[in-house]
Coordinates of C-alpha atoms and ligand atoms in Angstrom, one line a residue:
Chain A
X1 CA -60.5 7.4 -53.6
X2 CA -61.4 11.4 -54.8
X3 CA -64.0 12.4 -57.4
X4 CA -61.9 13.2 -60.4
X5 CA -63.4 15.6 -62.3
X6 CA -60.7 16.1 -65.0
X7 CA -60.9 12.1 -65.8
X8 CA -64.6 12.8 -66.5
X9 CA -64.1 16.0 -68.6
X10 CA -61.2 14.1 -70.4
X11 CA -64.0 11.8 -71.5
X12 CA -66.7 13.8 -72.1
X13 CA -66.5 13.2 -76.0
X14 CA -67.1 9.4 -75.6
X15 CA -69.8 10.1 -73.2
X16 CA -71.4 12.7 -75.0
X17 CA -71.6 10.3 -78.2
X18 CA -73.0 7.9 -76.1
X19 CA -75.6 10.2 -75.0
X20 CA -76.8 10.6 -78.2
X21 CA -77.1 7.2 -78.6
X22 CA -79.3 7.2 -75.2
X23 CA -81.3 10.1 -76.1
X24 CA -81.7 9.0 -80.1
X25 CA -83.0 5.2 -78.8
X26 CA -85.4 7.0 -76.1
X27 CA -87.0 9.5 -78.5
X28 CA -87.1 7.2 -81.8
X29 CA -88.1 4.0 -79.4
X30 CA -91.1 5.9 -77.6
X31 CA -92.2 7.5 -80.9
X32 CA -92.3 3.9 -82.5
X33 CA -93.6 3.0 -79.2
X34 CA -96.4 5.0 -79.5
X35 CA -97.3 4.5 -83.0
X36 CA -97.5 0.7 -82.8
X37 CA -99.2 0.7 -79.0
X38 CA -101.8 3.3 -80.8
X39 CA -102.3 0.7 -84.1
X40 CA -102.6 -2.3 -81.6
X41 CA -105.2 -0.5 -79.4
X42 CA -107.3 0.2 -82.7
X43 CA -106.9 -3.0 -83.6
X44 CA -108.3 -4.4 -80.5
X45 CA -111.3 -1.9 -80.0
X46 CA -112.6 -1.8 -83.5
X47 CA -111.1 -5.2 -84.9
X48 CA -112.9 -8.5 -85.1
X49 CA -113.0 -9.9 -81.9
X50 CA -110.5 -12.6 -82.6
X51 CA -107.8 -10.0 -82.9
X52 CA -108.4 -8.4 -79.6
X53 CA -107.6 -12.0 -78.0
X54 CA -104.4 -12.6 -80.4
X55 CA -103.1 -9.2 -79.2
X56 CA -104.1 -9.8 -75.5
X57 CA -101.7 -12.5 -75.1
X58 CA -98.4 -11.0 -76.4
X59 CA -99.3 -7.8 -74.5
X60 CA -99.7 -9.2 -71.4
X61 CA -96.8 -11.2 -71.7
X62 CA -94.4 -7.9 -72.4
X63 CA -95.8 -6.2 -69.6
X64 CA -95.6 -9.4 -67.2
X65 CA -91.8 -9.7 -67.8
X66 CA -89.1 -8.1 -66.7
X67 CA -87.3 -6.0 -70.0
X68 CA -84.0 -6.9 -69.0
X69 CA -85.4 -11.0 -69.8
X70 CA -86.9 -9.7 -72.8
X71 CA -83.9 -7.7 -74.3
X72 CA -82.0 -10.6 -73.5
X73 CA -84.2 -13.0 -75.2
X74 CA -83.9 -11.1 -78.6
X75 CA -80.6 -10.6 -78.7
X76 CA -79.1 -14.2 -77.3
X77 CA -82.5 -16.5 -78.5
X78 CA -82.9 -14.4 -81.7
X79 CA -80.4 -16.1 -83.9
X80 CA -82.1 -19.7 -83.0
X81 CA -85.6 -18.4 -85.1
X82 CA -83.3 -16.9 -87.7
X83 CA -83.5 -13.5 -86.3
X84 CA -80.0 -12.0 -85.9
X85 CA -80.1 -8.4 -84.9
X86 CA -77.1 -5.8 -84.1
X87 CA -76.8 -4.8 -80.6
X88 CA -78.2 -1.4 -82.0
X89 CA -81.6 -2.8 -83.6
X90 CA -82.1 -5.4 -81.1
X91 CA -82.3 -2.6 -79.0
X92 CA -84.6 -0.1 -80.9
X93 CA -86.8 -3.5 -81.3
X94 CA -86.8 -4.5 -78.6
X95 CA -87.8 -0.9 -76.7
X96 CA -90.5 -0.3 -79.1
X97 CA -92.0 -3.4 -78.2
X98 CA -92.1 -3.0 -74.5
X99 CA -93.0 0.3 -75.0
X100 CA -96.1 -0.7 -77.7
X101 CA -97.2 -2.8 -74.8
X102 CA -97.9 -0.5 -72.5
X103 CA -98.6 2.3 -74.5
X104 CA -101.2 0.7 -76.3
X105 CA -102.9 0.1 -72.7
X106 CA -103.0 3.7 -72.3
X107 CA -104.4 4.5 -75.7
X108 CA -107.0 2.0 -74.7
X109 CA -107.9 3.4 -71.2
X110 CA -107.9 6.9 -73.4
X111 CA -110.3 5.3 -75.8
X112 CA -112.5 3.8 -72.6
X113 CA -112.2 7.4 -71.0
X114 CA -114.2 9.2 -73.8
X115 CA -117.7 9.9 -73.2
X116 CA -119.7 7.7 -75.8
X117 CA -121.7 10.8 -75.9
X118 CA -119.3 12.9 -77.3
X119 CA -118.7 10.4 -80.4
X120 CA -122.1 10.1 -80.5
X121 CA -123.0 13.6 -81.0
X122 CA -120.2 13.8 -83.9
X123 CA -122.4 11.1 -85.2
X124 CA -125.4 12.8 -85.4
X125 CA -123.9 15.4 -87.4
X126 CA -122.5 13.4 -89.8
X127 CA -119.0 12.7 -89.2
X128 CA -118.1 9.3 -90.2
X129 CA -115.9 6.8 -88.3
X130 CA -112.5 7.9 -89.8
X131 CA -113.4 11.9 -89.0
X132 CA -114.8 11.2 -85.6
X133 CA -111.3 9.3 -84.7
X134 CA -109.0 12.1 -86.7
X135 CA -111.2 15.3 -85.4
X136 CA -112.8 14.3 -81.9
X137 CA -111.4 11.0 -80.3
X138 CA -107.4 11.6 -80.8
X139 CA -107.3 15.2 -79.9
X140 CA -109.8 14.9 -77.0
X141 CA -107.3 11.4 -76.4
X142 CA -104.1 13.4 -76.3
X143 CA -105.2 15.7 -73.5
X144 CA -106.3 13.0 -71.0
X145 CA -103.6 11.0 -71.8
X146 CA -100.4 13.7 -71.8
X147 CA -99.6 13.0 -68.3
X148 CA -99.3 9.5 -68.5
X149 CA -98.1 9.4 -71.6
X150 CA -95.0 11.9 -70.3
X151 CA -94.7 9.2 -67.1
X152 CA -94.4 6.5 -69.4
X153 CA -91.7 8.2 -71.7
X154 CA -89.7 8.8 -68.8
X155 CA -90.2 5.3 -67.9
X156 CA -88.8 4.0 -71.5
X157 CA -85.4 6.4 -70.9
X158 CA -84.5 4.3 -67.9
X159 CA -85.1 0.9 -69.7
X160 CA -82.3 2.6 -72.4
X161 CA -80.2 1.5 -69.2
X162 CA -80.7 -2.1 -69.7
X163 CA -79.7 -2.3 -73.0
X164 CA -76.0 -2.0 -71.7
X165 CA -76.2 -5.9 -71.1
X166 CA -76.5 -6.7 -75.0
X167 CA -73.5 -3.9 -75.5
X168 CA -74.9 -1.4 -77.0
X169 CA -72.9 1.9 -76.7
X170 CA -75.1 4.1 -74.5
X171 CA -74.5 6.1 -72.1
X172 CA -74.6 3.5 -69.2
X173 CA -72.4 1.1 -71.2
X174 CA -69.9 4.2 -71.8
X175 CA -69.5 5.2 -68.3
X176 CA -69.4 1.4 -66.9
X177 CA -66.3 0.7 -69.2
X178 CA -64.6 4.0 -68.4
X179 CA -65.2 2.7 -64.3
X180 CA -64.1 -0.7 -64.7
X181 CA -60.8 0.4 -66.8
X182 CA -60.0 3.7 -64.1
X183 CA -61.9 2.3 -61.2
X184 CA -63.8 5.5 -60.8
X185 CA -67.7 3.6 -60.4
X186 CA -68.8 6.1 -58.5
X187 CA -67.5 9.5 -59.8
X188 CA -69.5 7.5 -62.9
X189 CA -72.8 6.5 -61.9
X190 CA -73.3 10.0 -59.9
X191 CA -72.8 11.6 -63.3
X192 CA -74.9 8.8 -64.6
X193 CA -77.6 9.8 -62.1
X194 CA -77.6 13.5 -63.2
X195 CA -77.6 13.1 -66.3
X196 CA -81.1 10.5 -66.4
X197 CA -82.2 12.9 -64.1
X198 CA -82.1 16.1 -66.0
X199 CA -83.4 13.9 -69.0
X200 CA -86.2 13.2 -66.7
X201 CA -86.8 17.0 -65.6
X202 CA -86.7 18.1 -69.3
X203 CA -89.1 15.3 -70.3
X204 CA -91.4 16.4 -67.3
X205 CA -91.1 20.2 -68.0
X206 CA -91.9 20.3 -71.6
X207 CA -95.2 17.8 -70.3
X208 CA -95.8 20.6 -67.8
X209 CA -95.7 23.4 -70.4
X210 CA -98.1 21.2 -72.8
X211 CA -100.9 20.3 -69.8
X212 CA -100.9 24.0 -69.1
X213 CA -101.6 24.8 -73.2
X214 CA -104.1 22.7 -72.9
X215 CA -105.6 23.4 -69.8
X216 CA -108.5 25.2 -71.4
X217 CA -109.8 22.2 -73.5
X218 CA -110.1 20.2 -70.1
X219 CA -113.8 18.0 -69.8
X220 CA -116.5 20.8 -69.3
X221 CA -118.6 20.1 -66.3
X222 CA -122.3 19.3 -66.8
Chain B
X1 CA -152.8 13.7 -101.1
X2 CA -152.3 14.0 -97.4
X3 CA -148.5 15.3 -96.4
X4 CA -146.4 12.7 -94.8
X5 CA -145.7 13.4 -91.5
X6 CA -142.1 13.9 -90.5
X7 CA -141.5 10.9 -88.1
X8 CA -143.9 7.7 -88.4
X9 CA -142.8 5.4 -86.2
X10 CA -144.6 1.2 -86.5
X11 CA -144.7 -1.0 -84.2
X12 CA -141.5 -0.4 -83.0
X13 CA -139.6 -3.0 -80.5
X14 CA -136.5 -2.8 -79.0
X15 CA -134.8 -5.0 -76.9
X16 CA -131.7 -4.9 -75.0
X17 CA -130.8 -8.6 -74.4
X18 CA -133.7 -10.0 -72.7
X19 CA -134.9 -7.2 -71.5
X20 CA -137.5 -5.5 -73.9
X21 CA -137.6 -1.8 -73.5
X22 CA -140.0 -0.6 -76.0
X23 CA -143.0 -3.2 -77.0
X24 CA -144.5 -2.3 -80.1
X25 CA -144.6 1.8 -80.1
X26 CA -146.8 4.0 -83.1
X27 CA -146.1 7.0 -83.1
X28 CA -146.5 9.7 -85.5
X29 CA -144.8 13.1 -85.2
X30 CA -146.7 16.5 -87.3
X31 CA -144.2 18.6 -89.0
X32 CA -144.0 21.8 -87.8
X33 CA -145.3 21.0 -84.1
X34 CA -143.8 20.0 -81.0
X35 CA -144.2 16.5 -79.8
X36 CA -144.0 16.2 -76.3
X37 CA -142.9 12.5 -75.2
X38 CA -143.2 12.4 -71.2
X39 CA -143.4 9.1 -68.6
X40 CA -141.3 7.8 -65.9
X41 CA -137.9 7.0 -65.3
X42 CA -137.1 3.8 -67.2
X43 CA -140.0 3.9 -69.5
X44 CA -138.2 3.7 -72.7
X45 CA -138.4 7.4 -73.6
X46 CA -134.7 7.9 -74.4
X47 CA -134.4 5.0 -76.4
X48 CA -137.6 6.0 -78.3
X49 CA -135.4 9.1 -79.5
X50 CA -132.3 7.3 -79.8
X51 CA -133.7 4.8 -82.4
X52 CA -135.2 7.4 -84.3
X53 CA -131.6 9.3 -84.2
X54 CA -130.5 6.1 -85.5
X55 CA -128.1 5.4 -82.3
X56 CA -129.3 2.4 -81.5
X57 CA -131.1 -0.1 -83.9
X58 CA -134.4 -1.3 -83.4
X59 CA -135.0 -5.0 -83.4
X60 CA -138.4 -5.2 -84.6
X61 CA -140.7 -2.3 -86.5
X62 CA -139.8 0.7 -88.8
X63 CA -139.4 4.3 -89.1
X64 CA -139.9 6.9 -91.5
X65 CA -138.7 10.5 -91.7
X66 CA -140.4 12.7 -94.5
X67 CA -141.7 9.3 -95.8
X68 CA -138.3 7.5 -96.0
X69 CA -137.6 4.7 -94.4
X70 CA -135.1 5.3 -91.7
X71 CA -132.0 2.1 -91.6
X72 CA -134.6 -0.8 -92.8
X73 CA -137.5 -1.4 -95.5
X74 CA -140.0 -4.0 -94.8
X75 CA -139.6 -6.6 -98.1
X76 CA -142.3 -8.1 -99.7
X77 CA -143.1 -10.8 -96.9
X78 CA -142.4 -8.4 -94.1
X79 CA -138.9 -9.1 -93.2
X80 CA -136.6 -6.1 -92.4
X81 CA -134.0 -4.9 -95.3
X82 CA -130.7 -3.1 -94.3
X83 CA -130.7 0.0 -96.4
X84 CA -126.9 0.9 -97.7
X85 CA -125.0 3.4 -95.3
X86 CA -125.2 6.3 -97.4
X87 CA -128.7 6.0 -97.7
X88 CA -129.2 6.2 -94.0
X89 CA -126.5 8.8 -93.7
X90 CA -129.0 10.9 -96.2
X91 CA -132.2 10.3 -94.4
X92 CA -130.6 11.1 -90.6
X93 CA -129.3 14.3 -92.4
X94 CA -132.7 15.4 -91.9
X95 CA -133.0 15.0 -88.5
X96 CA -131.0 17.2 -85.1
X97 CA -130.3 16.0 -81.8
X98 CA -129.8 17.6 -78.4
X99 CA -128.7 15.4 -75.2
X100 CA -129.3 16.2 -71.8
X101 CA -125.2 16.3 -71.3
X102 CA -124.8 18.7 -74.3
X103 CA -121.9 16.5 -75.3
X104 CA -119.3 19.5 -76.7
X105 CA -116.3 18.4 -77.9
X106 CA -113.9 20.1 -74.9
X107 CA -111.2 20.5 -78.0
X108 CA -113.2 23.4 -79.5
X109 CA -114.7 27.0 -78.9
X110 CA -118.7 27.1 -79.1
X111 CA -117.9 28.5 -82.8
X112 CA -115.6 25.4 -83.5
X113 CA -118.0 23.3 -82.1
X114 CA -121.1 24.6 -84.8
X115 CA -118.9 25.3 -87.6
X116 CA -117.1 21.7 -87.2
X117 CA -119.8 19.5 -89.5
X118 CA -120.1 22.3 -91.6
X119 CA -116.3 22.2 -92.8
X120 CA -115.8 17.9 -91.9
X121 CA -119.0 17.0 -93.2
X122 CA -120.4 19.6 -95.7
X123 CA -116.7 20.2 -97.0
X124 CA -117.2 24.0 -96.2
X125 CA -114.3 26.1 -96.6
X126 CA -113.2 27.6 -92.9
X127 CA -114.1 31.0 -93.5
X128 CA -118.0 30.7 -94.6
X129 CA -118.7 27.9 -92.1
X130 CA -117.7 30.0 -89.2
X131 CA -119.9 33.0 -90.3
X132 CA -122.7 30.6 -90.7
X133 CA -122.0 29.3 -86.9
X134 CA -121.6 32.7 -85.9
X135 CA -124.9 33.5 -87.0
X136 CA -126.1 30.7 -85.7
X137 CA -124.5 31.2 -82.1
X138 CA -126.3 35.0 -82.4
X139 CA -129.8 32.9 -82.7
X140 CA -129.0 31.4 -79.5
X141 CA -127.7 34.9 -78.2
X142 CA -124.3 33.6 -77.9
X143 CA -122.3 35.5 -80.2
X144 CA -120.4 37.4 -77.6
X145 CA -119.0 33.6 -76.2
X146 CA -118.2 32.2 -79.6
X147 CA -114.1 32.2 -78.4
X148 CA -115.0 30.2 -75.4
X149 CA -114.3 26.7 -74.6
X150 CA -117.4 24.2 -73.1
X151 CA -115.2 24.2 -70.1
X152 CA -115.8 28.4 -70.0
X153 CA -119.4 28.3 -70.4
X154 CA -122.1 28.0 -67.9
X155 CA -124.7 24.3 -68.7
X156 CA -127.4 27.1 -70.1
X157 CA -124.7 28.0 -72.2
X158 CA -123.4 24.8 -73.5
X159 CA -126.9 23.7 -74.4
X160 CA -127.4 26.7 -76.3
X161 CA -124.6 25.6 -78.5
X162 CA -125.4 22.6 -78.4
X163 CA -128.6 23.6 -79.8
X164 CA -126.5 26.1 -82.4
X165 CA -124.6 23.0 -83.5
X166 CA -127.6 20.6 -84.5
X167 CA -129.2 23.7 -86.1
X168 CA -126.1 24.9 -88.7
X169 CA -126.5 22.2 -90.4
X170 CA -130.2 23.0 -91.6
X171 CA -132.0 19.6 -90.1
X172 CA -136.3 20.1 -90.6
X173 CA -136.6 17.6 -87.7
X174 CA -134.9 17.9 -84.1
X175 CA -135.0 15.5 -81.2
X176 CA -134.6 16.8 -77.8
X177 CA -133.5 14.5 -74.9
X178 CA -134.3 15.8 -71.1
X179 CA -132.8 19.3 -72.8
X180 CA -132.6 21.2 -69.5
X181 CA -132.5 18.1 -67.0
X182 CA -129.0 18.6 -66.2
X183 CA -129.1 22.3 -65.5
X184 CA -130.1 24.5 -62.3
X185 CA -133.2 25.6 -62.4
X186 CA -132.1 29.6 -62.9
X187 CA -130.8 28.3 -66.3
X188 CA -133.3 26.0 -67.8
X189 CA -135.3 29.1 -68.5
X190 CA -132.6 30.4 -70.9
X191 CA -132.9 27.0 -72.9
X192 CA -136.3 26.6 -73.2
X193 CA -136.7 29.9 -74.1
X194 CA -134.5 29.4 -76.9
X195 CA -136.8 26.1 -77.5
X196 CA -140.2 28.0 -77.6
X197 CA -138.6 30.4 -80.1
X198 CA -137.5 27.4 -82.5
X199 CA -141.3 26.0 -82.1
X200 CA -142.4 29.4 -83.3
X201 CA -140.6 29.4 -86.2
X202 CA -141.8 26.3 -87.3
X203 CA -139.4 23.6 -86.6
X204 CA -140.7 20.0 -86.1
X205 CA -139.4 18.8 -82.8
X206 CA -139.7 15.9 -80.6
X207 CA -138.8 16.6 -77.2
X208 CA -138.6 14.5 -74.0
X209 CA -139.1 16.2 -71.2
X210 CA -140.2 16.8 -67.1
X211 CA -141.1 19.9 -67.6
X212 CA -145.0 19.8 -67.8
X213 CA -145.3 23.2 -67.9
X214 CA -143.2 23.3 -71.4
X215 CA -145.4 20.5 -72.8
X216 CA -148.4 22.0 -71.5
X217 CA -147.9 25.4 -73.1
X218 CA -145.6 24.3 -76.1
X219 CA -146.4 20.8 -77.2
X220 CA -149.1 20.3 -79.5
X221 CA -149.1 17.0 -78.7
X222 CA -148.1 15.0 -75.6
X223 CA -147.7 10.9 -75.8
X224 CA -146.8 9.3 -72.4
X225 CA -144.6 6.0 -72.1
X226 CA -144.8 3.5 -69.8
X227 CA -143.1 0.4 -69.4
X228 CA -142.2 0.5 -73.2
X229 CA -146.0 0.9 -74.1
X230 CA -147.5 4.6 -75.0
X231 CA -150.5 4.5 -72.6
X232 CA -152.0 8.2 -73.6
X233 CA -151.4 10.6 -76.5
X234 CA -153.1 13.6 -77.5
X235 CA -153.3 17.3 -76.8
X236 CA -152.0 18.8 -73.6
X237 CA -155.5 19.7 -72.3
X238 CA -157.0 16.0 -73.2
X239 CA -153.6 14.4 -71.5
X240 CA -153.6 16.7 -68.5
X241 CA -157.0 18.0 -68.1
X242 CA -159.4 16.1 -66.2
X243 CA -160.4 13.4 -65.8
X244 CA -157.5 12.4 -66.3
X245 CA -156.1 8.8 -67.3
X246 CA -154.6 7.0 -63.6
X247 CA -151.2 6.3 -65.0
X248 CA -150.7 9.8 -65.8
X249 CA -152.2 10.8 -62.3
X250 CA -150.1 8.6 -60.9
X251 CA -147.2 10.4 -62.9
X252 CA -147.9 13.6 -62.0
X253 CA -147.8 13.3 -58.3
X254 CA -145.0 10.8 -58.5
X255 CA -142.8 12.8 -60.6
X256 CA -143.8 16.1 -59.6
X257 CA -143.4 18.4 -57.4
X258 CA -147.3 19.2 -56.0
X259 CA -146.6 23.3 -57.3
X260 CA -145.8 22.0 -60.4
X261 CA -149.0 19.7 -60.7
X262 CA -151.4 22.2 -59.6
X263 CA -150.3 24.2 -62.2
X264 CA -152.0 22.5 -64.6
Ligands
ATP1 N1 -127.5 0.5 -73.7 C1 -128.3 -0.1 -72.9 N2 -128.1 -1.4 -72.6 C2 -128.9 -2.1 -71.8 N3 -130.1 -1.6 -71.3 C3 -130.4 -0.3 -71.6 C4 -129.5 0.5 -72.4 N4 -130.1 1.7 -72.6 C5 -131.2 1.7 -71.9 N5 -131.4 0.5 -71.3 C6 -132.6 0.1 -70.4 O1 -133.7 0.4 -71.1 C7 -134.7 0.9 -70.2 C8 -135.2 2.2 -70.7 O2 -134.2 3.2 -70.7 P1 -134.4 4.7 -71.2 O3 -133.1 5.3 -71.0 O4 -134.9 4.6 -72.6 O5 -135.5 5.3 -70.2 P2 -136.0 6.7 -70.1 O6 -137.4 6.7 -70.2 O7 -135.2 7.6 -71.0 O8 -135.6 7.1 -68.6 P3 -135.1 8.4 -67.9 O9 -136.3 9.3 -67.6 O10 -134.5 8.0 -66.6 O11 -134.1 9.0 -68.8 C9 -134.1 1.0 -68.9 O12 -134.5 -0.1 -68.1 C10 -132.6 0.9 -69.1 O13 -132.0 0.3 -68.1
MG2 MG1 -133.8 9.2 -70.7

């Protein structure tokens, strides 16, 4: 068996489109990710306290099971509860879940990392609860959070990998079919390989570039 | 008609679970004087400040500032009343705090740091609220840093805006909590030199503080804590002269350095 190149590059159309499917599922599932983890985290921390429990339980129970089990639940066990989703929105769903799981542990660790003395000093001059979240705790947030943040993004691309088992057409999908139809598995998965990787390297760089912009507003020692 | 004094603190108790921290404090503070408020390590002094910042809420007791009730009135048969939030947001208005971490936001420069309330709080536009923190950074002597983040400033330095920050915003009262504690000692002077030129101008201030020779030569009045309980109050040279009360001995050479107490 050779690496054939020209079977790739005859194919690069269908795996570029399934790309964009990978890279539009990554981007829209950590952003939704984000956003819901952020709104749970709030929820818990300045919710009644009953709420912090209800929450406790469905996040532990994403982040305690494997995503592959969950994605599989939702798509195969979803039509018994009357929840029928496309392979796509299953998908999305079912990555901005697992990724509102564990993002909202890390807004929570960034909410637990603040000094209390920095919140209450916007206190003391009058900023109320709303302006102490909007102008202190999410921008002092962001840059303690940034590099786990960017570790967990890079994280969520590689689960896009798993959603080849419910069919939808990303880029793993794409280049499985195209090695079980020309038996060329491994001329596929090395590109497979790069290609996550640069993802990866991108993801990483542009967090680089952001932690050194913000290197300045680092925790002032005292 | 006698003025009221700008902090009147009654009978005051505070407890954190079942451990009471301040029994029953009086305190009055004059405006336009310093208040000294010195003791031992544990003796309540910080939560003496942060009640009256209205950080933490008493359990028992009230407080006034300027003659208004700070958080709670007593009702007719001497139970506490919750005052509404804006209420307390007016009365606190009144009153400036300093912490022995400085506590800058890391997000700003020293000038966003002073202008911040002015533009969040006050509804300032941008432009006049930084030339009224850039005034006040020049009061500190800190105009030339007003670009600089917390994390490119020296302790001294943060302090001093720190100090620039609680001041924009015009407070007639302002609470100082171990101000210089954190610093080495080549900076403290830089802070309480900045302090001693606030007292002359008039401000009413509360300050806790180690530094005896500060409250010796600043405070017009000292009150010691101990245990929750102020033991002594009254003018440096009553509190520290001799004879002197045994707690307060007992303070001194505990707390003290022996240069420091023969100082005195
Ligand atoms: N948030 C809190 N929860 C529980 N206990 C507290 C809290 N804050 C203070 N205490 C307790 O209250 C007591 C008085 O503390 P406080 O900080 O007022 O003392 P202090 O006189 O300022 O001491 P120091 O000189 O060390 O700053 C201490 O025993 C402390 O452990
Ligand atoms: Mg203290």
């Amino acid at each position: 068996m050779t690496f054939d190149l020209d079977l790739i590059i005859s194919f690069l159309p269908d795996i570029l489109r399934a790309l964009g499917v990978t890279i539009l599922l990554w981007i829209v599932g950590s952003a939704l990710g984000i956003l819901v983890g952020f709104v749970i985290a709030v929820l818990r921390r300045y919710g009644p306290r009953g709420l912090d429990l209800a929450l406790l339980a469905p996040v532990e129970l994403i982040r305690g099971t494997p995503f592959l089990v969950q994605i599989f639940l939702l798509y195969y066990g979803g039509p018994f509860i009357g929840l029928s989703l496309d392979s796509v929105t299953a998908g999305l769903v079912g990555l901005t879940i697992y990724g509102a799981a564990y993002y909202s542990e890390l807004w929570r660790s960034g909410f637990n990392a603040i000094p209390r003395g920095h919140i209450e000093a916007a206190q003391c001059v009058g900023l109320n609860r709303r302006q102490t979240l909007k102008r202190i705790i999410l921008p002092e947030m962001t840059m303690l959070l940034l590099p786990s943040m960017v570790n967990m993004t890079i994280l969520m691309l590689k689960e896009t990998a798993i959603l080849s088992i419910i069919s939808v057409p990303e880029l793993t999908l794409a280049v499985s079919a195209l090695g079980t139809k020309y038996y060329a598995f491994v001329e596929g998965f090395a590109i497979l390989a790069l290609v996550y990787w640069a993802l990866v390297e991108a993801c990483s760089a542009m967090g680089r570039y952001a932690e050194r912009r913000l290197s300045k507003y680092r925790f002032a020692a005292t | 008609m006698t003025e009221k004094p700008a902090i009147k603190v009654e009978k005051l108790v505070k407890r954190f679970g079942a451990n009471t921290v301040l029994s029953g404090i009086d305190l009055v503070v004059p405006r336009g004087q310093v208040t000294c408020l010195i003791g031992p390590s544990g003796s309540g002094k910080s939560t003496l400040l942060r009640c009256i910042a209205f950080l933490e809420e008493a359990n028992e007791g009230l407080i006034e500032i300027n003659g208004e009730p700070l958080g709670f009135t007593s009702g007719e048969y001497g139970e506490r009343n919750r005052l509404p939030a804006a209420q307390i947001q007016k009365v606190r208005s009144h009153i400036g705090m300093v912490f022995q971490q400085f506590n800058l936001w890391p997000h700003m420069t020293a000038l966003g740091n002073v202008a911040e309330a002015l533009v969040t709080v006050r509804g300032m536009p941008r432009k006049a609220a930084e030339e009224r923190a850039m005034a006040q950074l020049s009061n500190v002597g800190l105009s030339a840093r007003a670009g600089h983040y917390p994390s490119e400033l020296s302790g001294g330095q943060q302090q001093r805006v720190a100090i620039a920050r609680a001041l924009a915003l015009d407070p007639d009262i302002m609470l100082f909590d171990e101000p210089t504690s954190s610093l080495d000692p080549e900076l403290t002077g830089e802070v309480l030199n900045v302090m001693r030129e606030l007292a002359q101008s008039g401000m009413t201030m509360l300050v806790v503080t180690h530094e005896i020779g500060f409250a010796a030569s600043v405070g017009s009045k000292i009150v010691f804590l101990d245990h929750g309980e102020k033991i002594v109050e009254g003018r440096p040279d009553e509190v520290f002269g001799k004879p002197r009360h045994e707690r307060i001995d007992q303070f001194l050479d505990t707390y003290l350095d022996r240069g420091a107490a023969t100082l005195l």
